């Protein structure tokens, strides 16, 4: 099957299609139905990190009402959710759990970085325990700036996500490809957080040098 | 004083006494048993590091002791050398020192001799260094104090992670080999959990299992984790694990100028940003002296905002306590509705729903915009009383709430005081300790209100006390809105950098969750030398283990919900 | 009687349910998609459905509302943009998370700083929307925006706002914050008068 252009208005035109494209038209129609089904039933994971989580809860509550978007089913289990709203400051101590949760989510899965902290570190970025954006570890689909984004800003972000879902095609999405999707390696709590993907860099940077003096006995 | 060991602290701007480490226990015991200083409010450490050859560098551990009957503080300090700092632990005398000493060990590296479980609490076991020491530098360290020189006039923008070889906020000690690293955080936790496990005898022969609740758990109110050891369904040991939201508030705060810390305090207890502002403003005003005494109108506005915050916080707390009880979302939805109306007022006045950043040293940032006062009055006089009555009607007598709440998670008054619990947790155990009355600040002495007290100390009473407190807050609000005078809202002209004389101050307010204190040490420079937050949620958690042991696992989340924690404040 | 409390609770939820229809009927369609309807829903008398149907209806943002800051320029007679900002650097100094970068230049001849920034950056992934830059700017040049619909698919390309992205005309400022705008204009007029008087 050839790669097709997943532009949503491809199917609506009145012009003649060459015969060899017919098969793809069927797929774009299917895409539309498939995407519609998916966009109106995005189940977020019930998972809050910091201040932004409060605004996320408010978004789910009666005034802003996520149910209007088919997203009210907040699932406490990653196995049943499609969307991870990273709502708040991602710390080094928390990132192993976040990566693990992400790995446990079934495809198709999306990540929305809510707020300055989750997108790029936020006001606490300079801190020693803060990750400079969750996208350093897991791929992010939509970023919602703000500190905190108001519920309406979050809704805007979710609509952006729906847009993204709409633009996907069943033939090209990663989870129907032949290659298996690799899990993201879970970071390790070392002297600082260690991303296993960084092992070679770490070794090349620290090994040449003599070991630092043993830190004072760490247990009291 | 009676003790020859005690020495008055002679430094300018300091109060209290210096105690040699060897006689700390003796002095503290006498203060507690003879003088009635039974509430150990705050334990923290300061790193007095100096480059000056003539002066000596040392650590100072600072204890703030209060009487649970009210009144001012007795401040004790222990000075220890920077090499091998060891201080006797107060956990035996004041169990409430437990977490605070662990925090001082974690962040400052001070060993507390005799502490039963001295592990790191906010960072993880194995983390390199003690971050709050003045000579410890983080990865993104730029300069000792803000503002940073490269922002202006030659401000070429960059993302700081791009300058790090890993592209992240990481650094490793020289000679570190990642492949041979073994994580020690969890093994140590489980080891200590086993040590703490109580013998539990019942006829049925069961095996003990360890269950982790959190950090991603719908009932932990954020990223909080409890490692629980179970015998059947009964809890034999419980260890809270926190730090998943440790955002280095204090380290950043020591680089910020005084005014910059104000919006950061919003993010401590993000459900009650106005009271956080209040406490911080009080602490700095204490240091700055009378020249920043807020004008009348500002004092009223402060009280109004703080009390509205208390109501919105308690509404949220009750809603989510009911969530934990299994009444999923309806009470929370009703509560959030009222909270939204309060947030509308904050948004119109301060500019943001949650991160108000409304207080300034010597007043408040903005006056009320047109049309807000009538809306506030409507809310306070009509809507909120009606809605609180409604809440009371549909929840308080509910048999399920009662049977799940009554007799569960009982805290005796003695325990509550010993464990340094404050706020609704303390008052639900029958101790009428409310800082608004016990050690009045701002203009609270002008208002008529009762300190809400309940006597059983169980989950149900901790729920009821929040309803009572909302009613009392409404009483204060009604008086304040009626008397709100016209006039200035700020003393002085709101400079972007304030001058703070050298010295120390501990400012505290009765936040919705308990005693919220700020300990600030100034050396006359634009940024504080030490900035410590005495977070009520954090310290109220000390008693969680005691509350839960011996109960069923289903009650853990209820107990936790009834303490009402916010992780931004627990982990800071 | 055992169970009475539960029944009372049920009764309250039932009244909430019934209220939904009462207000809807009383307002006969005007309760939704009209400004009065939204105002009513957020007032003390609100009962029944509380939802604001974003994006079709939007909650009105109050004047003081703050999101990301923006820079104001005036348009002079020739249609040229005149930045109000003089690159004095106060906002960069007071910004708590230090997310403002300003490039100032000097006049090649007089060596005096040019009162206009060459570049002005705000990293909105750090900005905490605190409003200090606007509060302490002595030239009324930076103000807090109301536009919160900023989500994007790529932060690396889009989330560092430069001067061009940040600049908005004074008319826009007037539109979103009329009261503040009037105060600022009065202050600027006063300053200009002082300058002319000298
Ligand atoms: S972006 Fe702001 S509101 Fe959101 S988690 Fe970070 S600090 Fe809190
Ligand atoms: S925005 Fe205002 S404070 Fe900032 S540099 Fe320009 S004139 Fe100065
Ligand atoms: S709003 Fe606050 S954080 Fe954002 S640029 Fe202005 S001063 Fe900095």
XYZ file of N, CA and C and ligand atoms in Angstrom, chain A residues 50-52 87-89 114-118 122-124 146-149, chain B residues 247 267 355, ligand 1:
71
model
N 0.812 18.396 39.990
C 1.015 19.572 40.844
C -0.140 20.533 40.676
N 0.161 21.806 40.783
C -0.888 22.821 40.748
C -1.778 22.675 39.519
N -1.175 22.374 38.377
C -1.960 22.261 37.159
C -3.022 21.179 37.285
N 0.183 16.946 34.148
C -0.336 18.201 34.674
C 0.498 18.663 35.842
N 1.639 19.222 35.546
C 2.398 19.789 36.637
C 3.881 19.539 36.525
N 4.574 19.927 37.567
C 6.028 19.831 37.554
C 6.471 18.378 37.559
N 0.723 19.765 30.116
C -0.106 20.880 30.567
C 0.731 21.810 31.430
N 0.817 23.046 31.020
C 1.500 24.033 31.834
C 2.967 24.180 31.501
N 3.511 25.279 31.978
C 4.912 25.579 31.699
C 5.832 24.484 32.224
N 5.526 23.968 33.390
C 6.410 22.977 34.007
C 6.544 21.726 33.152
N 5.411 21.173 32.758
C 5.472 19.931 32.002
C 6.058 20.164 30.626
N 9.242 25.105 33.514
C 8.450 26.058 34.278
C 9.279 26.906 35.222
N 8.596 27.601 36.109
C 9.300 28.502 37.010
C 10.336 27.814 37.892
N 10.146 26.516 38.104
C 11.075 25.807 38.975
C 12.201 25.147 38.181
N 1.204 28.211 29.895
C 0.436 28.852 30.964
C 0.869 28.325 32.300
N 0.639 29.121 33.316
C 1.052 28.689 34.652
C 0.059 29.182 35.663
N -0.969 28.481 35.970
C -1.441 27.289 35.282
C -2.300 27.680 34.090
N -2.399 26.803 33.095
C -3.360 27.059 32.026
C -4.753 27.046 32.641
N 10.184 20.603 44.592
C 10.539 21.530 43.520
C 11.599 22.515 43.968
N 2.658 28.760 44.848
C 2.713 27.388 44.367
C 3.041 26.391 45.465
N -3.082 31.288 41.247
C -1.785 31.847 41.622
C -1.934 33.347 41.807
S 3.013 25.305 35.280
Fe 2.715 26.608 37.056
S 0.731 25.978 37.837
Fe 1.431 24.354 36.491
S 2.509 22.932 37.797
Fe 4.022 24.360 37.020
S 4.152 25.925 38.609
Fe 2.264 24.812 38.948
